[in-house]
Tab-separated table of C-alpha atoms in Angstrom:
chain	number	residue	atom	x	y	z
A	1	UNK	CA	-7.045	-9.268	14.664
A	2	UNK	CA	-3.953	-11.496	13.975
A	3	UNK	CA	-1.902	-10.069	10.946
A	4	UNK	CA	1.451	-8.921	12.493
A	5	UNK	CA	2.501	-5.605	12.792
A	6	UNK	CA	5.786	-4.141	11.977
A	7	UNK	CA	6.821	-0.842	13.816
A	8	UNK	CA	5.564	2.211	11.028
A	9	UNK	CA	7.260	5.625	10.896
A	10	UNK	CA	4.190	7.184	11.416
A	11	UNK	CA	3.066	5.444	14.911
A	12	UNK	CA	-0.136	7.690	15.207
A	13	UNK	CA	-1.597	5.985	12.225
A	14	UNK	CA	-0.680	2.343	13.502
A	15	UNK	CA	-2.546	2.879	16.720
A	16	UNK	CA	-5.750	4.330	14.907
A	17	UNK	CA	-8.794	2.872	16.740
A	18	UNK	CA	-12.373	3.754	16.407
A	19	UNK	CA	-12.656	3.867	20.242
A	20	UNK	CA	-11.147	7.162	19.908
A	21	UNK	CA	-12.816	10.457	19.955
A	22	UNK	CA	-15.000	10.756	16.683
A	23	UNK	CA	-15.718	14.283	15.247
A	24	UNK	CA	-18.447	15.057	12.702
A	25	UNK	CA	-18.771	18.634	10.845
A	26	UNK	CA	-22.142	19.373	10.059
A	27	UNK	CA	-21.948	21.462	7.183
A	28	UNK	CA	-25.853	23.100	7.237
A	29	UNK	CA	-27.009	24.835	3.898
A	30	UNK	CA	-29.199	28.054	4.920
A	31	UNK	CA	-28.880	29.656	1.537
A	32	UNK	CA	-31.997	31.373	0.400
A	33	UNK	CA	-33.953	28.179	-1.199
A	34	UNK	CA	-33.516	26.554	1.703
A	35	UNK	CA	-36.752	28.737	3.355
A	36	UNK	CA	-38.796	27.451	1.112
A	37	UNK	CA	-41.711	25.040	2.405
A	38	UNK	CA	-41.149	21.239	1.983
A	39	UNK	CA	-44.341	19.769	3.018
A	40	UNK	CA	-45.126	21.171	6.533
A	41	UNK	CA	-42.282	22.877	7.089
A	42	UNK	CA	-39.261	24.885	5.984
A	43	UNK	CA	-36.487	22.658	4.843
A	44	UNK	CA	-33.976	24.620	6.868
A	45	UNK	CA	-36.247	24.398	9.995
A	46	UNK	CA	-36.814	20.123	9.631
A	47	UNK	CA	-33.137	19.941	9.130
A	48	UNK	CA	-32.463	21.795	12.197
A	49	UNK	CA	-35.569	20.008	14.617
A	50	UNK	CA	-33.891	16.762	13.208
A	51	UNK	CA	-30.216	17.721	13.842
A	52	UNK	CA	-31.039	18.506	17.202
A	53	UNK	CA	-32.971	15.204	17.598
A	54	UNK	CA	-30.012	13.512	16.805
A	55	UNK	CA	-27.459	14.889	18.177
A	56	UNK	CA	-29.543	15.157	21.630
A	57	UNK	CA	-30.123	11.326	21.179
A	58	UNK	CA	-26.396	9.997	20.141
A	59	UNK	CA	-24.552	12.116	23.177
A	60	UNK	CA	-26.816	9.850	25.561
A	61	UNK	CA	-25.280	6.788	24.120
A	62	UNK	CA	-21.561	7.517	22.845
A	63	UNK	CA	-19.371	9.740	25.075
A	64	UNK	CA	-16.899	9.715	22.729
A	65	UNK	CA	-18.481	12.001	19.968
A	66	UNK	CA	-17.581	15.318	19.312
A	67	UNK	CA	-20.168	17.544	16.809
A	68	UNK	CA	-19.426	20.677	15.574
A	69	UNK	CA	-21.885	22.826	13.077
A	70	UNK	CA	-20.671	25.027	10.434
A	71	UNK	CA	-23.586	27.744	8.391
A	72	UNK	CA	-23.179	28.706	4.836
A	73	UNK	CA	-25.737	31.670	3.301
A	74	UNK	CA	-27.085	33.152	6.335
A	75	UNK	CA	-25.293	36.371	6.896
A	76	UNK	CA	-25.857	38.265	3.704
A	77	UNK	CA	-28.707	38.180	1.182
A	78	UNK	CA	-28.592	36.306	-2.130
A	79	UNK	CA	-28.552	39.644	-3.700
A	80	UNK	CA	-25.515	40.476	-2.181
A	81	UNK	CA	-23.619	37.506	-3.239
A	82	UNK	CA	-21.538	37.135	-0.427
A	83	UNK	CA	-19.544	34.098	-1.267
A	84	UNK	CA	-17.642	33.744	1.834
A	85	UNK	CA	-20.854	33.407	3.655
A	86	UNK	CA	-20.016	30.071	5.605
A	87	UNK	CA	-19.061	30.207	9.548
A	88	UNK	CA	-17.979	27.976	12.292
A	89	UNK	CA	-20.801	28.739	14.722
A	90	UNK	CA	-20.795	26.326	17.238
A	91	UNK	CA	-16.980	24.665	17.714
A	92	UNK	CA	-16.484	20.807	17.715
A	93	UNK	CA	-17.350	19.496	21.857
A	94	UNK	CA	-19.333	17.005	24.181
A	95	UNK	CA	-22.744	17.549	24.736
A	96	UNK	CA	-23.652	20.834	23.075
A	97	UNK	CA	-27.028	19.714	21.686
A	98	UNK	CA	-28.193	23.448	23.830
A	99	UNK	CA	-25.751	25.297	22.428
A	100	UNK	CA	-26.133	23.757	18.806
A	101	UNK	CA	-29.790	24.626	19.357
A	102	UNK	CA	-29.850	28.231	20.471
A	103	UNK	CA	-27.283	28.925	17.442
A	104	UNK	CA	-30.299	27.604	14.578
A	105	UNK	CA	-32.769	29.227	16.355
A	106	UNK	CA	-31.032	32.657	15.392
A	107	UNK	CA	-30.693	31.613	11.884
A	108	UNK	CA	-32.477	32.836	8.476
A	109	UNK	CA	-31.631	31.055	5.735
A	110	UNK	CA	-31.327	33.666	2.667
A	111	UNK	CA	-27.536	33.336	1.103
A	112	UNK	CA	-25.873	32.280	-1.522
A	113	UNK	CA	-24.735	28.746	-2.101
A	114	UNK	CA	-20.675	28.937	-1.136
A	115	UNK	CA	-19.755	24.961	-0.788
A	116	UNK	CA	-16.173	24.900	-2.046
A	117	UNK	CA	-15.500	27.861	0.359
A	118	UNK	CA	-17.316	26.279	3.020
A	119	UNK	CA	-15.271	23.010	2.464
A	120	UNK	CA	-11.690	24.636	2.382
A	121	UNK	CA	-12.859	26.457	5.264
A	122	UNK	CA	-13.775	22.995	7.244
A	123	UNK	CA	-9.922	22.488	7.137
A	124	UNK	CA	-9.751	24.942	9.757
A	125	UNK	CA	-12.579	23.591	11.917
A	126	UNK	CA	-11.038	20.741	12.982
A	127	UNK	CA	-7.912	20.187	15.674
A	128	UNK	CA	-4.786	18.536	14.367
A	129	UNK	CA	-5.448	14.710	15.647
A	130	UNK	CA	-4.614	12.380	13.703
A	131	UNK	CA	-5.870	9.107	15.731
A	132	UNK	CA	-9.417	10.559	16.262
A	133	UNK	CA	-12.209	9.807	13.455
A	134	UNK	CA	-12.855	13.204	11.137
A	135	UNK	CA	-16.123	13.039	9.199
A	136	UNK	CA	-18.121	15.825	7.305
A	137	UNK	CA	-22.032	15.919	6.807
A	138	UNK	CA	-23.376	18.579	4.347
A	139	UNK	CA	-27.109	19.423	4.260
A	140	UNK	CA	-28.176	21.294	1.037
A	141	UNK	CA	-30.924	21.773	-1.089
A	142	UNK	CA	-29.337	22.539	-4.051
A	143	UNK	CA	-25.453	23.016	-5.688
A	144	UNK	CA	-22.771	24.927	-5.863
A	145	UNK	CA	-23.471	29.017	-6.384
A	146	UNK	CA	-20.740	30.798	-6.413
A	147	UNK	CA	-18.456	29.203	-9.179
A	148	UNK	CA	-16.411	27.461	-6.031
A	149	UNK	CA	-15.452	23.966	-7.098
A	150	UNK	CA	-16.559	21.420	-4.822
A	151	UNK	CA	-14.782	18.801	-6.302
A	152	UNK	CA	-11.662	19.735	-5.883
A	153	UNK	CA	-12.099	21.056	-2.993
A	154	UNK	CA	-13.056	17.882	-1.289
A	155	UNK	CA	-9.992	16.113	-2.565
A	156	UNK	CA	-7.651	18.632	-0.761
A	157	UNK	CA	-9.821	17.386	2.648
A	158	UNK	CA	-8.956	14.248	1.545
A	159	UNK	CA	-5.349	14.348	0.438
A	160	UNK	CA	-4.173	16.534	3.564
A	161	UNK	CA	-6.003	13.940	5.976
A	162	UNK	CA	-8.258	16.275	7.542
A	163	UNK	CA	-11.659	14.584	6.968
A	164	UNK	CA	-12.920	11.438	5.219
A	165	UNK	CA	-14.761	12.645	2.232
A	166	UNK	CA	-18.132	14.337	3.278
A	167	UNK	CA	-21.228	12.242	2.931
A	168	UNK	CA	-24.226	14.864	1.502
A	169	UNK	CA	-27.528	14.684	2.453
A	170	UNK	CA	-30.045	16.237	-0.104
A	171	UNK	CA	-33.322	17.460	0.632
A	172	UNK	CA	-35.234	16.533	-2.746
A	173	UNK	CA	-32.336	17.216	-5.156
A	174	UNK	CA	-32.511	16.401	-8.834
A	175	UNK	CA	-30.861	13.641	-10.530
A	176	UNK	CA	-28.079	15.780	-12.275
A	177	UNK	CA	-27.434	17.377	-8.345
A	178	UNK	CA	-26.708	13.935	-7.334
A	179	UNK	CA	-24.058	13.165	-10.085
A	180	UNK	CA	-22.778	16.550	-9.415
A	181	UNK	CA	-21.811	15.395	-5.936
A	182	UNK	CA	-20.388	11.957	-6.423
A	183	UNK	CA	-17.061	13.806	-6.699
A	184	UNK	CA	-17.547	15.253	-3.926
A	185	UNK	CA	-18.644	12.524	-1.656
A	186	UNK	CA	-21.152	9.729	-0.646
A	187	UNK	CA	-24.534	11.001	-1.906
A	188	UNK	CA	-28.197	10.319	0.213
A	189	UNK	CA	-31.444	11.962	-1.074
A	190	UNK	CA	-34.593	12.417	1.181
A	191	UNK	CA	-37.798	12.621	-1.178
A	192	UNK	CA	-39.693	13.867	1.802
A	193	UNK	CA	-39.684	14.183	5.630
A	194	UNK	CA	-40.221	10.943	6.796
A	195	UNK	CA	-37.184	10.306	4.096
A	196	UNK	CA	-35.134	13.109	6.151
A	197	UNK	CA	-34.886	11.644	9.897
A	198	UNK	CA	-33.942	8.241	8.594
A	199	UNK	CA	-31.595	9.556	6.039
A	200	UNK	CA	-29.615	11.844	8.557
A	201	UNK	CA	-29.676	9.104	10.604
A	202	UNK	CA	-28.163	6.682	8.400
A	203	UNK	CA	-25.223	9.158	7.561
A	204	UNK	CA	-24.189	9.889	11.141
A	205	UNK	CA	-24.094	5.962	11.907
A	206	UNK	CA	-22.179	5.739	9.122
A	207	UNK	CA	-19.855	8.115	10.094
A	208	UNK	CA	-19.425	6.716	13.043
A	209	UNK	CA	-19.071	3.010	12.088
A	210	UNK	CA	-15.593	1.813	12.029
A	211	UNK	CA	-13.378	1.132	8.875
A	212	UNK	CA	-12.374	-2.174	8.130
A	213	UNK	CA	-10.002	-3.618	4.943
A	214	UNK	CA	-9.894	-6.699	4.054
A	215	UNK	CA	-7.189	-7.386	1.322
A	216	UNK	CA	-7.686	-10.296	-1.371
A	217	UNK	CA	-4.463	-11.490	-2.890
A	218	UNK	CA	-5.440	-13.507	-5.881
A	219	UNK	CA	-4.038	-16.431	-7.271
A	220	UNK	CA	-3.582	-17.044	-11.132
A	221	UNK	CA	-7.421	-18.375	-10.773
A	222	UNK	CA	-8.731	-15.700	-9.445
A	223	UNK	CA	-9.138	-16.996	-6.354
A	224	UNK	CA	-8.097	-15.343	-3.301
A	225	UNK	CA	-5.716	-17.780	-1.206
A	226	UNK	CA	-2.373	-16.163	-1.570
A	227	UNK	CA	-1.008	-15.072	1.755
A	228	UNK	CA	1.975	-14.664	4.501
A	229	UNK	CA	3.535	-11.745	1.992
A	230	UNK	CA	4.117	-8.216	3.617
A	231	UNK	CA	2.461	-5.479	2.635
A	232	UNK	CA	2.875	-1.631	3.124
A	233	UNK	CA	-0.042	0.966	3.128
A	234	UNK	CA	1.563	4.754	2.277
A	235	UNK	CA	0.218	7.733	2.022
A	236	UNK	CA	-0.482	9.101	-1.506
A	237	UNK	CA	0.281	12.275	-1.403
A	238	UNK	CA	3.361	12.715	1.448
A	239	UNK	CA	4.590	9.113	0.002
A	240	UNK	CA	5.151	8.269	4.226
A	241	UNK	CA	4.491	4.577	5.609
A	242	UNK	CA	1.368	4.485	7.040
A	243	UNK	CA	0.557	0.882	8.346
A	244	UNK	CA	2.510	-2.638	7.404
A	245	UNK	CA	1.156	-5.743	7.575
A	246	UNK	CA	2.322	-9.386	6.800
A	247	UNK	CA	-1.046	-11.115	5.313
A	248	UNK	CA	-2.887	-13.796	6.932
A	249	UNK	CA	-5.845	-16.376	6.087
A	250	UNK	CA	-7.514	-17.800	8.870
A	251	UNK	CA	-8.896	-21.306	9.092
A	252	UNK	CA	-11.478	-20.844	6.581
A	253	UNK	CA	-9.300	-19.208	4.145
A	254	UNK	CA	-10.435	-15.739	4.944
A	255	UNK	CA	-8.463	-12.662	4.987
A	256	UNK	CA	-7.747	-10.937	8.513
A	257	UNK	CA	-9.878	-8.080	8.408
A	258	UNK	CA	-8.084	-4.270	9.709
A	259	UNK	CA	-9.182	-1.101	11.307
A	260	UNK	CA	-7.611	1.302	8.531
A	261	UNK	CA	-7.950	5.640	9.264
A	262	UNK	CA	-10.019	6.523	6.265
A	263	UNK	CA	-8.814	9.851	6.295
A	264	UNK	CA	-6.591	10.447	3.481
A	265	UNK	CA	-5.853	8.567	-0.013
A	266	UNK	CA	-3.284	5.106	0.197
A	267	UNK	CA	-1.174	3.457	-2.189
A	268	UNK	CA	-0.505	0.285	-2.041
A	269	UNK	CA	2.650	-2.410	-2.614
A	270	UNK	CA	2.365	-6.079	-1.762
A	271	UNK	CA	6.433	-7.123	-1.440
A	272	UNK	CA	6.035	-10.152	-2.920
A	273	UNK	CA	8.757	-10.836	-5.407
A	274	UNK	CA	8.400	-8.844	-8.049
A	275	UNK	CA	6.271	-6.239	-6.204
A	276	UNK	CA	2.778	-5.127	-7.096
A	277	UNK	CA	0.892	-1.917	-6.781
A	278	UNK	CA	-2.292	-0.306	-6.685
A	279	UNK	CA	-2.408	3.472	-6.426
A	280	UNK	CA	-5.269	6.317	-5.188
A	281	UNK	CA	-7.233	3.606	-2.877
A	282	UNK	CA	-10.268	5.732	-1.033
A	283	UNK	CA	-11.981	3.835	1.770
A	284	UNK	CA	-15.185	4.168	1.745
A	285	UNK	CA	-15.857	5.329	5.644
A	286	UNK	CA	-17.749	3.564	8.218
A	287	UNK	CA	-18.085	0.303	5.907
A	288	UNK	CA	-16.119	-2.913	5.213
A	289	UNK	CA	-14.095	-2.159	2.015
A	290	UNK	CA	-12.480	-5.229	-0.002
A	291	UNK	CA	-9.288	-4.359	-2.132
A	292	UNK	CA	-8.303	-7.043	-4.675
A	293	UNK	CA	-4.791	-7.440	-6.159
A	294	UNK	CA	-3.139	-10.396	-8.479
A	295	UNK	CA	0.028	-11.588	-6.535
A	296	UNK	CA	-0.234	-15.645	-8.293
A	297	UNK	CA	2.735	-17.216	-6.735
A	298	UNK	CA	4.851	-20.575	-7.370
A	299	UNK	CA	7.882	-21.581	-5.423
A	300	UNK	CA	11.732	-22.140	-6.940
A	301	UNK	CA	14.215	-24.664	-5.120
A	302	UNK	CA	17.394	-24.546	-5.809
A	303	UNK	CA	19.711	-27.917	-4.843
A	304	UNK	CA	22.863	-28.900	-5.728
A	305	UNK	CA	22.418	-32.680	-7.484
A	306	UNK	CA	22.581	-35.656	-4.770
A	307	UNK	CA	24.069	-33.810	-1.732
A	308	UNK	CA	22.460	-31.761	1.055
A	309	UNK	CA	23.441	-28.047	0.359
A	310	UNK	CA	24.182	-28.113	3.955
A	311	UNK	CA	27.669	-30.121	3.753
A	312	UNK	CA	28.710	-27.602	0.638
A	313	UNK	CA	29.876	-23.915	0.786
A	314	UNK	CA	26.904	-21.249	0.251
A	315	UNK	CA	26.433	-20.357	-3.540
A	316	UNK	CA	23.614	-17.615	-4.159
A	317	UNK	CA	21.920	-17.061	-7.024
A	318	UNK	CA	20.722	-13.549	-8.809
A	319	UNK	CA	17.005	-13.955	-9.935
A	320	UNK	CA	15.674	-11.586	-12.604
A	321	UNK	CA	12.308	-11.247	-14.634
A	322	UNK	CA	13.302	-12.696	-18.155
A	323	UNK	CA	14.798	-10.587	-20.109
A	324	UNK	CA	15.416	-7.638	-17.688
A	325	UNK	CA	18.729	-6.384	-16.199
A	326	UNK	CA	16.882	-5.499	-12.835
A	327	UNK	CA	17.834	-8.356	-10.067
A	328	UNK	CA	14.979	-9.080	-8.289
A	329	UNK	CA	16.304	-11.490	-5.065
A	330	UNK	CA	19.358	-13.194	-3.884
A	331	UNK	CA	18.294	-16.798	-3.684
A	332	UNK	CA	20.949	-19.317	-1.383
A	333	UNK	CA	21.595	-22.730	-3.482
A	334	UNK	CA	19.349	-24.987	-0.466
A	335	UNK	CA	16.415	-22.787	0.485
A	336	UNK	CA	13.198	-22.000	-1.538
A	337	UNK	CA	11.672	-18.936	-2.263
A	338	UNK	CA	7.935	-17.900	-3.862
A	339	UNK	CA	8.133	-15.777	-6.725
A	340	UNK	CA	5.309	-14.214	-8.997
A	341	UNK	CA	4.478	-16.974	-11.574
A	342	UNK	CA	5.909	-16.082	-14.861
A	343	UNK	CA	9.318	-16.432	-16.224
A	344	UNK	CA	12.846	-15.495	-14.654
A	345	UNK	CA	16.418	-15.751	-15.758
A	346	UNK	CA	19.099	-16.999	-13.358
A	347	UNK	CA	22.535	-16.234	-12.579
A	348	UNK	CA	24.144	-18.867	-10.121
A	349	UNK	CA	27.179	-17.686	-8.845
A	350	UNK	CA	29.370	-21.006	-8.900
A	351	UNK	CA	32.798	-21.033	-10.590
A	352	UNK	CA	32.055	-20.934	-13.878
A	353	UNK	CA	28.845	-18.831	-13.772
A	354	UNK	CA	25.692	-20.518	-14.358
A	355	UNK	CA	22.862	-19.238	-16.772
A	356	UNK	CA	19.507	-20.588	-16.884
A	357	UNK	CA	16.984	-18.800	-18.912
A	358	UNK	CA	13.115	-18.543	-19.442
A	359	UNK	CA	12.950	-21.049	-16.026
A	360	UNK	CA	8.776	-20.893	-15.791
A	361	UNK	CA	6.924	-20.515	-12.250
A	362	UNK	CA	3.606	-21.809	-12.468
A	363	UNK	CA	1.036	-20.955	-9.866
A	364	UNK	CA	1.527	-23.320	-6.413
A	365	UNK	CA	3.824	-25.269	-7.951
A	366	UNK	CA	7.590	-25.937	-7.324
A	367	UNK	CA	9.783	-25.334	-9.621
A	368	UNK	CA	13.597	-27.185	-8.570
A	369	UNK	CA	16.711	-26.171	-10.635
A	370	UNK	CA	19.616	-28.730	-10.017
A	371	UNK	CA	23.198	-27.108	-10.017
A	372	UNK	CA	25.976	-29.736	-9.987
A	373	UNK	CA	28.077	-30.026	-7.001
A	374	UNK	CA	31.051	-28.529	-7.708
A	375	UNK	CA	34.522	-30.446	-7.595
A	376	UNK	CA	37.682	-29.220	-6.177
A	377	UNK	CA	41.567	-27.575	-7.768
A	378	UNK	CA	44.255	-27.442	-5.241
A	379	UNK	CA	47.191	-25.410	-6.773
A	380	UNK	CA	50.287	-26.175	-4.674
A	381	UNK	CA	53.375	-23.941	-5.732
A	382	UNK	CA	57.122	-24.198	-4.262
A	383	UNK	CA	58.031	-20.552	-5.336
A	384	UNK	CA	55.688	-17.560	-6.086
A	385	UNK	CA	54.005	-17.733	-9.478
A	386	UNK	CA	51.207	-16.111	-11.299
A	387	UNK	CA	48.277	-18.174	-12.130
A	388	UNK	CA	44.729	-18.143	-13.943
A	389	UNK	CA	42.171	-20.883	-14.788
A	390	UNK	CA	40.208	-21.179	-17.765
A	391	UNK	CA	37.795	-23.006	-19.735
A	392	UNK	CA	37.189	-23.779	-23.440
A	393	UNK	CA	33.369	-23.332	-24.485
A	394	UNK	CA	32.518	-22.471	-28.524
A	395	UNK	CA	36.522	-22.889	-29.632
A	396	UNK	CA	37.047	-19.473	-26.830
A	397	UNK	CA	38.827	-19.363	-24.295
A	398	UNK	CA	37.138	-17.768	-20.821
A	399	UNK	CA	38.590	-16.687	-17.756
A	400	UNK	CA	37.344	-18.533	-14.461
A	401	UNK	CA	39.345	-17.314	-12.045
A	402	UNK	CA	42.504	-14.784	-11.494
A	403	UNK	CA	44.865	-16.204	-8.942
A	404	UNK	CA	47.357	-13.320	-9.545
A	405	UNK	CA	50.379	-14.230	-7.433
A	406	UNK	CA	50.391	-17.628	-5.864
A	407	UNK	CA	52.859	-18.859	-2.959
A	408	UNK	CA	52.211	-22.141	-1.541
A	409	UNK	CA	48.706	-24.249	-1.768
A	410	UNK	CA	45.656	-22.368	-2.772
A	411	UNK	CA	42.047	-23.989	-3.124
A	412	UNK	CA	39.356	-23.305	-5.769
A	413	UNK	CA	35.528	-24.676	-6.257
A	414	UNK	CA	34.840	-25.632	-9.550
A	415	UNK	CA	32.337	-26.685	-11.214
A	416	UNK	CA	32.573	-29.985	-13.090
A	417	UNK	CA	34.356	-30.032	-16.294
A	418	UNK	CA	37.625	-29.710	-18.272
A	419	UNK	CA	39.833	-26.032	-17.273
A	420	UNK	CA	43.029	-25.491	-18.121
A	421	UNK	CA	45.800	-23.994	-15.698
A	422	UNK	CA	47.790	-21.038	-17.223
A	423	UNK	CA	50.878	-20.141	-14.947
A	424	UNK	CA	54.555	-18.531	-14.653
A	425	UNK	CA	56.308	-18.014	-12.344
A	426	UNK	CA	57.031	-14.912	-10.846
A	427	UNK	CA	60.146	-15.102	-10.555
A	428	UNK	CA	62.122	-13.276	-13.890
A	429	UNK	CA	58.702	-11.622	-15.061
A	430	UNK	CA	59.180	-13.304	-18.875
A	431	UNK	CA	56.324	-14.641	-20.677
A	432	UNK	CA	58.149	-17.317	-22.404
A	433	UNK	CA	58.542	-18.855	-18.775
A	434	UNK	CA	54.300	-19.175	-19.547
A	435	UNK	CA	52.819	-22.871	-19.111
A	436	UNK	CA	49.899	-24.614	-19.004
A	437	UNK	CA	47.710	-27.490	-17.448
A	438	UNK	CA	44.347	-29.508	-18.500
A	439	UNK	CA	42.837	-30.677	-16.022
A	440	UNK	CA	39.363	-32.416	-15.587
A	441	UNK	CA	37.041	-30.831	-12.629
A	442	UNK	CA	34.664	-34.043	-11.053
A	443	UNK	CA	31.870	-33.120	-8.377
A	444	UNK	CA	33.408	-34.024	-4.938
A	445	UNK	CA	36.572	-34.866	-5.596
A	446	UNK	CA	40.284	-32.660	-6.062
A	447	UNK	CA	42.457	-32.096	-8.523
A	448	UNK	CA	45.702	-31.442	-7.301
A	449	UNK	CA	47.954	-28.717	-9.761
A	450	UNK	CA	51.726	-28.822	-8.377
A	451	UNK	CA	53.923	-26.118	-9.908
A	452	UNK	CA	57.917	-26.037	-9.598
């Protein structure tokens, strides 16, 4: 992976890896429908000869997999509507296939339906890590039965980090089940059992596939080649950095791809100048996701007209959008800087102030503003005096520059142009004693102002 890393408040999430220990919560419906015959069997008793298929089959090849199998609608009868019916019975650990076995064999399904509890309750099942992969697996017959809301309570997983939201396995569910759980997570139906190996299957490999983000910064043709801008990943709900990357394409104009956590909810800002956002990103777990953003950039150069900025003072320059009072950058009269394409008013900081508005950035091009090198006014005074410099634009007088009291040579850059020296001396304080000066500012050279 080559985009650079920058050193993140939050160092647990930078050094996320999917080599680390990866914990999946199976969540196991054994309400009361779920005793019913599907075929040749139970549902609840293929879901639990499959489970322990699995499990028995993925400890043999991954070492670093941790299940752990919570029950909802086992312990009291429907009748009863228990709706706290939903335990931890067999803790997250290595290689309890035995123990994850002997626990379903003493299980009759025959409850109510408590998923929202069962969810909140998931919060507690897993151990504050926050480098380790969290992922939930539900396996349910039906919906919701106790007025709990699912939903909602899948986003709190989600927003406090715990899990990644829960993929759901259904065993035959209706249509209108399905759209009831895309809130809640990724849905997968079996239609039968053959359907239900593969299926279960499919959602632990999932779970434990890694992450990956690729990010697409599009140019004005919707073409994704912008790159080398910074970019910060934070979390959405704590607002705390979470990873920061500069963006790179490689050789084949591809975006680096990342291993992101997808626990949790991200905002995004790409720091190009102006900034751009995109707010409550989910990652879809264990796949490659692709986020797309519009960050069109052209370049501004700013040179002073026949010199090399180099042999001249530094003059910045305050860049806003046009028409806005926000500045946006700082921008050195010699260097040049990409902005987002669109149009920008500038304030160069020379002697007069220069304005330039509605200055257009088009996409990869470069846009050069010329500022005229400045001239020079050497005010050379015998005995203190006080002294200010003006020019004449629209029959108005504007101050340049306020020497206040002057004693012996001061220098000032000008720009070019005609300025007129105000002075009196300091001496005696009266305003009659007030003169003045024209004088004509050319680039490069000095005009020399001798008051006596």
């Amino acid at each position: 992976m080559s985009f650079v890393l920058y050193n993140c408040p939050d160092s647990s999430a930078q050094s996320f890896t999917a080599s680390g220990t990866q914990r999946i919560l199976i969540i196991l419906d054994a309400s009361g429908s779920m005793a019913a015959k599907w075929q040749s069997k139970s549902r609840f008793e293929l879901a639990k000869e499959i489970l322990i298929s699995i499990t028995d089959s993925i400890y043999k090849s991954n070492k670093n997999i941790e299940f752990g199998l919570r029950v909802l609608g086992y312990q009291s009868h429907k009748d009863l509507n228990n709706c706290m019916d939903s335990k931890l019975v067999v803790p997250f650990g290595k290689n309890n296939t035995d123990r994850l076995k002997s626990s379903l064999d003493n299980i009759t399904p025959k409850g109510q339906t408590p998923l929202a509890y069962s969810l909140l309750q998931a919060a507690k099942d897993f151990p504050k890590d926050s480098i380790s992969g969290h992922s939930i697996i539900i396996i349910t017959d039906g919906i919701e039965t106790c007025k709990g809301n699912a939903c909602e309570a899948s986003m709190k997983l989600s927003e406090k980090r715990i899990s990644v939201k829960p993929y759901i396995v259904g065993l035959g569910i209706s249509d209108s089940m399905i759209n009831f759980y895309k809130c809640v997570g990724q849905v997968v139906n079996a239609n039968d059992e053959q359907d239900l190996n593969g299926v279960i299957r499919a959602a632990i490999k999932q779970a434990l596939n890694k992450t990956t983000l690729q990010l697409n910064l599009l140019n004005a043709n919707g073409q994704p080649l912008e790159t080398n801008i910074a970019f910060t990943l934070y979390d959405h709900v704590t607002h705390k950095v979470r990873y920061q990357f500069i963006h790179r394409l490689d050789l084949l104009n591809n975006p680096d791809t990342l291993l992101i956590d997808p626990k949790g909810i991200y905002d995004l800002t790409v720091h190009s100048i102006p900034e751009v956002r995109k707010e409550n990103i989910e990652l879809s777990p264990g796949r490659h996701n692709i986020i797309a953003i519009d960050a069109p950039q052209g370049t501004l150069y700013l040179e002073y007209e026949g010199v090399k900025s180099s042999s001249l003072n530094s003059v910045q320059c305050i860049i806003r959008k046009a028409g806005s009072p926000q500045i946006l950058y700082v921008q050195d009269i010699g260097t040049s800087t990409q902005y987002l394409i669109g149009k920008y008013d500038l304030e160069i900081l020379t002697l007069p102030r220069l304005y330039i508005y509605d200055l257009t950035i088009a996409q990869s091009s470069v846009t050069t503003q010329k500022v005229s090198v400045p001239g020079y006014l050497q005010i050379n005074t015998t005995e203190p005096a006080v002294v200010s410099v003006f020019n004449l634009q629209n029959e108005k007088m504007n101050l340049v520059h306020d020497f206040h009291s002057v004693t012996g040579n001061q220098n000032l850059n000008l720009q070019p142009g005609n300025y007129k020296v105000i002075y009196r001396p300091d001496k005696g304080r009266k305003a009659s004693k007030t003169k003045s000066i024209s004088i004509k500012i050319e680039p490069t050279k000095t005009s020399v102002v001798n008051i006596r």
